[in-house]
PDB file of C-alpha atoms and ligand atoms in Angstrom:
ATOM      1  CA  UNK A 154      81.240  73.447 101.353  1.00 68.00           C
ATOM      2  CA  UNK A 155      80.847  76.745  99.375  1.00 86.00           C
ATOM      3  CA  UNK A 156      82.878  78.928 101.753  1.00 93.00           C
ATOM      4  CA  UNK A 157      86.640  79.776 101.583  1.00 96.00           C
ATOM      5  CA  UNK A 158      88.937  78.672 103.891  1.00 98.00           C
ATOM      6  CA  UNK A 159      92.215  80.477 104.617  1.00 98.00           C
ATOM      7  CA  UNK A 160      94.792  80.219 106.844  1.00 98.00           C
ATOM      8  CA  UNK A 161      98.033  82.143 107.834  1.00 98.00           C
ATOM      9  CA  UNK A 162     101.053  80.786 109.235  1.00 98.00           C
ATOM     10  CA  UNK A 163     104.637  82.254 110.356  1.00 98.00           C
ATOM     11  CA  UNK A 164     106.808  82.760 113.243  1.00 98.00           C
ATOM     12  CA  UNK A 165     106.009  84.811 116.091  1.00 96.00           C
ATOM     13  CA  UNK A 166     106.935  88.388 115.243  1.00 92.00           C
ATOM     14  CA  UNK A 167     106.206  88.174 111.457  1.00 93.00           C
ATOM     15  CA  UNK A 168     103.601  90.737 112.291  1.00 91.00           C
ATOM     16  CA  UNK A 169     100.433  88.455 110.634  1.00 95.00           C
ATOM     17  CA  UNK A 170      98.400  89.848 113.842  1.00 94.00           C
ATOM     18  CA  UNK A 171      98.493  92.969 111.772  1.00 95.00           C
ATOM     19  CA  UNK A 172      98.085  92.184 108.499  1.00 97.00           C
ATOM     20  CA  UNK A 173      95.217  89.724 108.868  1.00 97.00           C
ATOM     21  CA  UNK A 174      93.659  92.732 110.618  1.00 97.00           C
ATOM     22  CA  UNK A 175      93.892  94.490 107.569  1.00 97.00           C
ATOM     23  CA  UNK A 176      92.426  92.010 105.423  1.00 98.00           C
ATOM     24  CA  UNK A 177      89.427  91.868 107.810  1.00 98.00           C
ATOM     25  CA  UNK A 178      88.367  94.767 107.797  1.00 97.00           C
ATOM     26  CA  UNK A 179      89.125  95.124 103.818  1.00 97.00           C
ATOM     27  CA  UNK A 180      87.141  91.843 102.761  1.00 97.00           C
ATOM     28  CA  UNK A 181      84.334  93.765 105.464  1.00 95.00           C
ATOM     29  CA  UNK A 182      84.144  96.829 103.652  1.00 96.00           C
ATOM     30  CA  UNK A 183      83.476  94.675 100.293  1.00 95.00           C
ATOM     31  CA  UNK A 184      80.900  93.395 101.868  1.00 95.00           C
ATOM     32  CA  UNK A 185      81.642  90.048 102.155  1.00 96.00           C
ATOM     33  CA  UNK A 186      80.948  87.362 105.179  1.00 97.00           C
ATOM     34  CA  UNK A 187      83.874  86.593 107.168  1.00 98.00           C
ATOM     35  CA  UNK A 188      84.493  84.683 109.966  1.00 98.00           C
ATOM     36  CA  UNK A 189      87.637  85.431 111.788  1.00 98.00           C
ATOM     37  CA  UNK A 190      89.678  83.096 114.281  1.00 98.00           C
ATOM     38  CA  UNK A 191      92.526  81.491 115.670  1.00 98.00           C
ATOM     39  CA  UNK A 192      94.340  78.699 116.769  1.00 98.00           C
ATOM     40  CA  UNK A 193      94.938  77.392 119.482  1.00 98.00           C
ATOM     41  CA  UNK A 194      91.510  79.330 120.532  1.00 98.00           C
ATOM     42  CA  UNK A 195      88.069  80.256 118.573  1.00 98.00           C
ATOM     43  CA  UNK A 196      85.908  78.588 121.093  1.00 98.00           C
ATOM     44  CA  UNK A 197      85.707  78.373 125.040  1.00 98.00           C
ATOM     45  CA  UNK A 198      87.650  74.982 125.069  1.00 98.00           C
ATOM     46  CA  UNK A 199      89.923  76.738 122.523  1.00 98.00           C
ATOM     47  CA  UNK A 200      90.130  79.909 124.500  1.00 98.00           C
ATOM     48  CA  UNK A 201      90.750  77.713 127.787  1.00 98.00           C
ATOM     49  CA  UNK A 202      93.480  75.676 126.054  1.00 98.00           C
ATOM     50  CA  UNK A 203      95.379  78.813 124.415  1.00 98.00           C
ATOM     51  CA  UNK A 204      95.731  79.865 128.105  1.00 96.00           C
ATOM     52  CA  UNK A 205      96.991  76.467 129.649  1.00 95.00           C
ATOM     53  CA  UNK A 206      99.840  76.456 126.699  1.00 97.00           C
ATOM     54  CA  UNK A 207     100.867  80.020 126.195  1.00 97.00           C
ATOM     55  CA  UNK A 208     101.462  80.567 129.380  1.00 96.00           C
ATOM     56  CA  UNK A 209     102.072  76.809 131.355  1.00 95.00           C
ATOM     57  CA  UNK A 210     104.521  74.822 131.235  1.00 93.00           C
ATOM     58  CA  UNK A 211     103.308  71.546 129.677  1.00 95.00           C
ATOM     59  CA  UNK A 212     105.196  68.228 128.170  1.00 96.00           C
ATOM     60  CA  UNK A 213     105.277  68.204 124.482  1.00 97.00           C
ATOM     61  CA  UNK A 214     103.255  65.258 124.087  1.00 97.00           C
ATOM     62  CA  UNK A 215     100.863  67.230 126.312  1.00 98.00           C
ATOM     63  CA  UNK A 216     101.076  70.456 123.487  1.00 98.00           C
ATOM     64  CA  UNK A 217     100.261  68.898 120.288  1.00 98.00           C
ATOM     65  CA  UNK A 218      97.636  66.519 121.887  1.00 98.00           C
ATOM     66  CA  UNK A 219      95.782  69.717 123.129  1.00 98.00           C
ATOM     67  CA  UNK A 220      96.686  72.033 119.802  1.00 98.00           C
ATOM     68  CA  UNK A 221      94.741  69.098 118.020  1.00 98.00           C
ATOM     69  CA  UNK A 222      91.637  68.849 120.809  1.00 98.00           C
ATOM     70  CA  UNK A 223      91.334  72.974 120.377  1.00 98.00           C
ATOM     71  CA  UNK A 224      91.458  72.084 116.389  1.00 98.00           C
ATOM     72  CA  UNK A 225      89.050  69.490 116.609  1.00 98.00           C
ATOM     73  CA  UNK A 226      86.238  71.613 118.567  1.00 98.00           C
ATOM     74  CA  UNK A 227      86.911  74.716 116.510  1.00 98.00           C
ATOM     75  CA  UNK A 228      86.332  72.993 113.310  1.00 98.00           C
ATOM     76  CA  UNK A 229      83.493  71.619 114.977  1.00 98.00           C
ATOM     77  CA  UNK A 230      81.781  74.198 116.225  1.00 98.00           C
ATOM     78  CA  UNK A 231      82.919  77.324 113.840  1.00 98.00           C
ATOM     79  CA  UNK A 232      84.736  76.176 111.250  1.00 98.00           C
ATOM     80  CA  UNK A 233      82.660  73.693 108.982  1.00 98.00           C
ATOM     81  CA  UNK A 234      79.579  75.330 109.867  1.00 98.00           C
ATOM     82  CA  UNK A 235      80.591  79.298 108.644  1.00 98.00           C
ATOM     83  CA  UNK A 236      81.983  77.361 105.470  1.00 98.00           C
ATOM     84  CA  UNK A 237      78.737  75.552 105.168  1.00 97.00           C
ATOM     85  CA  UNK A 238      76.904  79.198 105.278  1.00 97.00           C
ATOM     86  CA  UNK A 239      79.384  80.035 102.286  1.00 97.00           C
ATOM     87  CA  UNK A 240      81.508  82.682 104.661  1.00 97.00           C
ATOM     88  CA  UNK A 241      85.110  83.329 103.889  1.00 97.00           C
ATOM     89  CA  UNK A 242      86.882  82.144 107.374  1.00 98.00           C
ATOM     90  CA  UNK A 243      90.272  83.757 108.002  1.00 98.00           C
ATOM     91  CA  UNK A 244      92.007  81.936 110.598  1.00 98.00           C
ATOM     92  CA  UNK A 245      94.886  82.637 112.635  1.00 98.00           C
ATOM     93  CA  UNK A 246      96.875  79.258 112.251  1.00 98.00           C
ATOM     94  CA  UNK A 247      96.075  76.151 111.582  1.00 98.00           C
ATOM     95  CA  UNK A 248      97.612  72.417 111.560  1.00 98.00           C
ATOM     96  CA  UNK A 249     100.587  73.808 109.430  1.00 98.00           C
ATOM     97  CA  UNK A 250     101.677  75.152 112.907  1.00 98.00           C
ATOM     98  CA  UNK A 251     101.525  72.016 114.236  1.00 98.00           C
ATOM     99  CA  UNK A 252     103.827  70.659 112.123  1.00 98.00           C
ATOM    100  CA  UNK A 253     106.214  73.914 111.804  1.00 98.00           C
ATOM    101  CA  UNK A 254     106.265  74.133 115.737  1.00 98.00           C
ATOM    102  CA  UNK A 255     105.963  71.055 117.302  1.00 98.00           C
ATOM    103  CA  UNK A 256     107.595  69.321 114.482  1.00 98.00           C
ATOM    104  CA  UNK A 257     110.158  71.231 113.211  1.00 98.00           C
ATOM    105  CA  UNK A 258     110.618  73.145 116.355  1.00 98.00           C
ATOM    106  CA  UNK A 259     110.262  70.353 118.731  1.00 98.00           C
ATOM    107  CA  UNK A 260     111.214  67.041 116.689  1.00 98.00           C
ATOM    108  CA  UNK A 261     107.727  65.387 117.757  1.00 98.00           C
ATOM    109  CA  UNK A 262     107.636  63.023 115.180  1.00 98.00           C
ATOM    110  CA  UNK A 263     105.616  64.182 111.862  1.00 97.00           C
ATOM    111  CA  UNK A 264     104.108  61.189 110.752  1.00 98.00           C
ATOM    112  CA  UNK A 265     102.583  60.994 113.770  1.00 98.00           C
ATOM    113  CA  UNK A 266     101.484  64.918 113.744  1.00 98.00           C
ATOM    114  CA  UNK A 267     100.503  64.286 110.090  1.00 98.00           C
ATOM    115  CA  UNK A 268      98.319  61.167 110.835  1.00 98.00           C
ATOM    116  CA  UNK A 269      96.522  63.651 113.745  1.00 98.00           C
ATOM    117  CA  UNK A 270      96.025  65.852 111.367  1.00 98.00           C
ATOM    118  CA  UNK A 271      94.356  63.955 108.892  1.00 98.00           C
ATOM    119  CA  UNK A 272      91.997  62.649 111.846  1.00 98.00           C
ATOM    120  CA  UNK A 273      91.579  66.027 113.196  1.00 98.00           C
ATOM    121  CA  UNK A 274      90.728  67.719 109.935  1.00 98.00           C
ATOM    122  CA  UNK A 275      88.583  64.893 108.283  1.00 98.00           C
ATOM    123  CA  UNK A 276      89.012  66.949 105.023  1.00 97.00           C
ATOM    124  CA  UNK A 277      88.321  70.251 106.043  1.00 98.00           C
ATOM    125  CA  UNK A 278      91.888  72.408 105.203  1.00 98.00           C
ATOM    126  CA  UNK A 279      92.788  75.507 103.780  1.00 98.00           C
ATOM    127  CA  UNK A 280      92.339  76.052 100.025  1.00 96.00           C
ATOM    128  CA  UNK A 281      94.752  79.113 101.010  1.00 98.00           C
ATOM    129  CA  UNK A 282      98.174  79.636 103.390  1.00 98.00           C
ATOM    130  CA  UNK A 283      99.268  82.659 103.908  1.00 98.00           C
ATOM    131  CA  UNK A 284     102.750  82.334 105.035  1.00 98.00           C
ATOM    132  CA  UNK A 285     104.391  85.400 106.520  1.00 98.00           C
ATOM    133  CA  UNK A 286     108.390  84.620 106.058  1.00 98.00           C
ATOM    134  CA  UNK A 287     110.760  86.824 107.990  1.00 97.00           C
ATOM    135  CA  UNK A 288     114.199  85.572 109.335  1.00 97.00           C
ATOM    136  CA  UNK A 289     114.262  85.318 113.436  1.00 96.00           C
ATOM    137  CA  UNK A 290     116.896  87.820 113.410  1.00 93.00           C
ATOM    138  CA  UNK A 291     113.987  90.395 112.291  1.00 92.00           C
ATOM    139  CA  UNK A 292     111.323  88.641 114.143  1.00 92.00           C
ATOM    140  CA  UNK A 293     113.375  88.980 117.522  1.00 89.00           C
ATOM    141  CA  UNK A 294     114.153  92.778 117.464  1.00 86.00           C
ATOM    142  CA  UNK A 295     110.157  93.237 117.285  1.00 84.00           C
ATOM    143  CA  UNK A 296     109.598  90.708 120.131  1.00 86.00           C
ATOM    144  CA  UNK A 297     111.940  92.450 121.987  1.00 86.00           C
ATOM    145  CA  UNK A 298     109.393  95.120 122.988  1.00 83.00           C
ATOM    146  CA  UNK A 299     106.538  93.193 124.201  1.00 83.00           C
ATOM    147  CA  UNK A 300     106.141  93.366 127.827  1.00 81.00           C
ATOM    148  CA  UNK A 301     104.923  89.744 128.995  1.00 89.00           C
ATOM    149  CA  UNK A 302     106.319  87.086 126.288  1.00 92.00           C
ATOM    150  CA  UNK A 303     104.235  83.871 126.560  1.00 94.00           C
ATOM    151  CA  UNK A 304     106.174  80.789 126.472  1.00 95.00           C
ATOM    152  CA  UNK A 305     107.074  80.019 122.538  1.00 95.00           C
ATOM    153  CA  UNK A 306     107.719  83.867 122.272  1.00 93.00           C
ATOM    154  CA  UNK A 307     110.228  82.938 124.766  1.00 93.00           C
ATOM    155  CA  UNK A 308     112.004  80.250 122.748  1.00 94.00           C
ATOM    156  CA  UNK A 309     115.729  81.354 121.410  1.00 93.00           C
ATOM    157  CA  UNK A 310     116.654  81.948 117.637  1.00 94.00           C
ATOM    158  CA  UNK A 311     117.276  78.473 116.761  1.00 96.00           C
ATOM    159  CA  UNK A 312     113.983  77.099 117.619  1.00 98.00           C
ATOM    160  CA  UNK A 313     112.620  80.207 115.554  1.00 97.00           C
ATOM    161  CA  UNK A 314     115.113  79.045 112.649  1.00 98.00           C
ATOM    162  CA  UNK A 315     114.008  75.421 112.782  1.00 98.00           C
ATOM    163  CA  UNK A 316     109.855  76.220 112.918  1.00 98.00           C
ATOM    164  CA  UNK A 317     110.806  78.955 109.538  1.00 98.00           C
ATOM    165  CA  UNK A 318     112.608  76.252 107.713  1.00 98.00           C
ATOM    166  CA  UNK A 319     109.430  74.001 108.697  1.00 98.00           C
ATOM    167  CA  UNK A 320     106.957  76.465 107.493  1.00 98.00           C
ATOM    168  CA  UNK A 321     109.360  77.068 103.880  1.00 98.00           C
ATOM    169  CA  UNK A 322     109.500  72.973 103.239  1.00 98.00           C
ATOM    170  CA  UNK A 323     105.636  72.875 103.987  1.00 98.00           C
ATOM    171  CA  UNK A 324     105.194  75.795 101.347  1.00 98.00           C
ATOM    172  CA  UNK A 325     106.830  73.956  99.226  1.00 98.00           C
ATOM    173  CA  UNK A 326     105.581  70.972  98.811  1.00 98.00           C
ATOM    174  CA  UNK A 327     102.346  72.297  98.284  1.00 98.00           C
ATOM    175  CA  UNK A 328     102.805  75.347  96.230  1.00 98.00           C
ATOM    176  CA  UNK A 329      99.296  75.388  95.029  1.00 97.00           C
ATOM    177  CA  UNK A 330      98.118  76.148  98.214  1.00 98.00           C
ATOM    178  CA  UNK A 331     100.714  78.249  99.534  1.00 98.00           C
ATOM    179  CA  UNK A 332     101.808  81.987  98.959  1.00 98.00           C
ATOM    180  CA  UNK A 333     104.467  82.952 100.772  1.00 98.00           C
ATOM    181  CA  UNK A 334     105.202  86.609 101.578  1.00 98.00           C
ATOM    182  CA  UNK A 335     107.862  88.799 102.465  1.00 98.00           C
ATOM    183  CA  UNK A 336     107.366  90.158 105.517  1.00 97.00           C
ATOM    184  CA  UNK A 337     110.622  91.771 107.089  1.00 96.00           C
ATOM    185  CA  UNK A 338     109.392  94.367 104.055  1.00 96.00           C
ATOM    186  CA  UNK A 339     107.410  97.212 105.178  1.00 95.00           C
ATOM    187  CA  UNK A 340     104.033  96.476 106.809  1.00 94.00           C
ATOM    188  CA  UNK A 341     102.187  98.555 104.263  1.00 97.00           C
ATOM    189  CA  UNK A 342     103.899  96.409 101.418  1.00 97.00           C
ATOM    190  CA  UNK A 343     103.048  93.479 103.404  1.00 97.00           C
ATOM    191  CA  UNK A 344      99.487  94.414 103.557  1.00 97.00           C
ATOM    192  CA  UNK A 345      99.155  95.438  99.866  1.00 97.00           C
ATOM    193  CA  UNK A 346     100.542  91.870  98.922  1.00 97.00           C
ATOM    194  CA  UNK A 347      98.337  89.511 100.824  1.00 98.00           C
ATOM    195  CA  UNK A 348      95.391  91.799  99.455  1.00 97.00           C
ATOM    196  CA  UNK A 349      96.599  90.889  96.205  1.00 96.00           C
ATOM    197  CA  UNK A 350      97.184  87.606  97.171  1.00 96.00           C
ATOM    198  CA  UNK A 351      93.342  87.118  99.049  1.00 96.00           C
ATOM    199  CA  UNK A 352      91.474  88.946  96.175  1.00 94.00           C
ATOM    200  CA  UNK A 353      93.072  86.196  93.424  1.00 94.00           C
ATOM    201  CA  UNK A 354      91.524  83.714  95.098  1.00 90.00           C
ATOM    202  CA  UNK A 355      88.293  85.161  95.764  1.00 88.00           C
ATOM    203  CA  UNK A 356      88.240  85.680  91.718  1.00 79.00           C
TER     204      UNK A 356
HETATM  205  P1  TMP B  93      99.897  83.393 117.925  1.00 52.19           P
HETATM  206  O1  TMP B  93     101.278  83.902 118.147  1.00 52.19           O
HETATM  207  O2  TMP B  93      99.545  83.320 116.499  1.00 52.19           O
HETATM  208  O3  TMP B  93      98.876  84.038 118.759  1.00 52.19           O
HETATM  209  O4  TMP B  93      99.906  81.818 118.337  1.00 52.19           O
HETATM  210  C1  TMP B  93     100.157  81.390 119.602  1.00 52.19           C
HETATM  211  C2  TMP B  93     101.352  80.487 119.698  1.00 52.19           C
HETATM  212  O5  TMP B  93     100.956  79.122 119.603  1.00 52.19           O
HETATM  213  C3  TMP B  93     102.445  80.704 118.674  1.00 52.19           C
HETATM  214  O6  TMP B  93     103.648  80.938 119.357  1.00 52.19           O
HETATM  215  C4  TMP B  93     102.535  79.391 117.938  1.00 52.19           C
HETATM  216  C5  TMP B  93     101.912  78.392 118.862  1.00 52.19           C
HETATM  217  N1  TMP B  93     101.243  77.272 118.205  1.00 52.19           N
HETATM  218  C6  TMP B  93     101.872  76.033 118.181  1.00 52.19           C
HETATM  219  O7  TMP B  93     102.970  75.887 118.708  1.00 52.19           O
HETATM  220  N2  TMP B  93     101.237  74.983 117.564  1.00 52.19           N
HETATM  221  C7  TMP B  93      99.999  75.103 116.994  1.00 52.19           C
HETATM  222  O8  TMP B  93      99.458  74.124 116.476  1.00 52.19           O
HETATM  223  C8  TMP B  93      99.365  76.403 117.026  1.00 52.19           C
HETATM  224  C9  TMP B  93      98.007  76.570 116.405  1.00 52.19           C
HETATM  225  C10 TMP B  93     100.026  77.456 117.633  1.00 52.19           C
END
């Protein structure tokens, strides 16, 4: 596949939403292809199954068995095939999140989420994670403002703790893949980093 695949990753309130933004419309105005998407969404099923687990309550067997069907039919259906037309896809999330939220966060088992994940992908991963680190004690205070928190925007400090230190141990054992960014700094220094960060890659 010719394209280039990156993903970003971080707790909710890290401000990625933003950032990623940024980068969109910057890799745009170069002129280059992008494709860009999320997770859980990026297709009707997707779209369907974001709703269901952002906003209902659902067992947590139940959670990571639909994160993975969403991630199965996106890769299906947009991922492989804007990588196969050499576009660069920036996606919102990916299996890391899995393992940060549902493992870390909620102790499902990570061999298990690992072994999904390997089915699930079939090879296709990032060859880029963008991880946006900020402690939950900053990541709360801009939460606090939102007007309709979905259900893991919900969750208490701890769980926010557990998924970051998920996230920092994933980064680490795969450094090559991984750049991990700063983001309780200010969003334009934020933004000016994962540029930096984005265009390296690209070469
Ligand atoms: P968002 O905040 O990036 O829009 O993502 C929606 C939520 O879904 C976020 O709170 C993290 C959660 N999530 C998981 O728990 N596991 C996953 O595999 C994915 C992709 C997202």
């Amino acid at each position: 596949m010719s394209g280039l695949f990156v993903s970003f990753e971080g707790i909710d309130g890290a401000g990625k939403s933003t950032h990623i933004a940024r980068l969109h419309q910057h890799l745009f105005s170069r002129g280059l292809d992008v494709c860009l998407t999320r997770e859980p969404g990026g297709t009707p099923l997707g779209e369907s199954i974001r709703e269901w687990v952002l906003h209902q309550p659902v067992d947590v067997l139940t959670e990571v068995l639909l994160m993975f069907a969403a991630r199965a039919e996106h890769l299906r259906q947009v991922i492989r095939p804007a990588l196969q037309a050499g576009r660069v896809v920036l996606c919102d999330r990916f299996s890391d999140a899995t393992l940060a939220y549902q493992g870390a966060g909620r102790g499902v088992d990570r061999v298990m989420l690992r072994d999904l994940a390997t089915q699930v992908e079939a090879g296709t991963r990032p060859s880029l994670t963008v991880l946006f680190d900020v402690p939950p004690a900053v990541s709360r205070a801009r939460l606090e403002g939102l007007k309709a928190p979905d259900r893991f925007e919900r969750e208490q400090q701890d769980f926010f703790e557990r998924v970051r230190q998920g996230y920092l141990a994933l980064a680490q054992a795969e450094p090559e893949r991984f750049v991990v960014l700063d983001a309780s700094q200010p969003m334009d220094a934020v933004t000016a980093a994962l540029l930096r960060a984005v265009e390296a890659r690209l070469g």
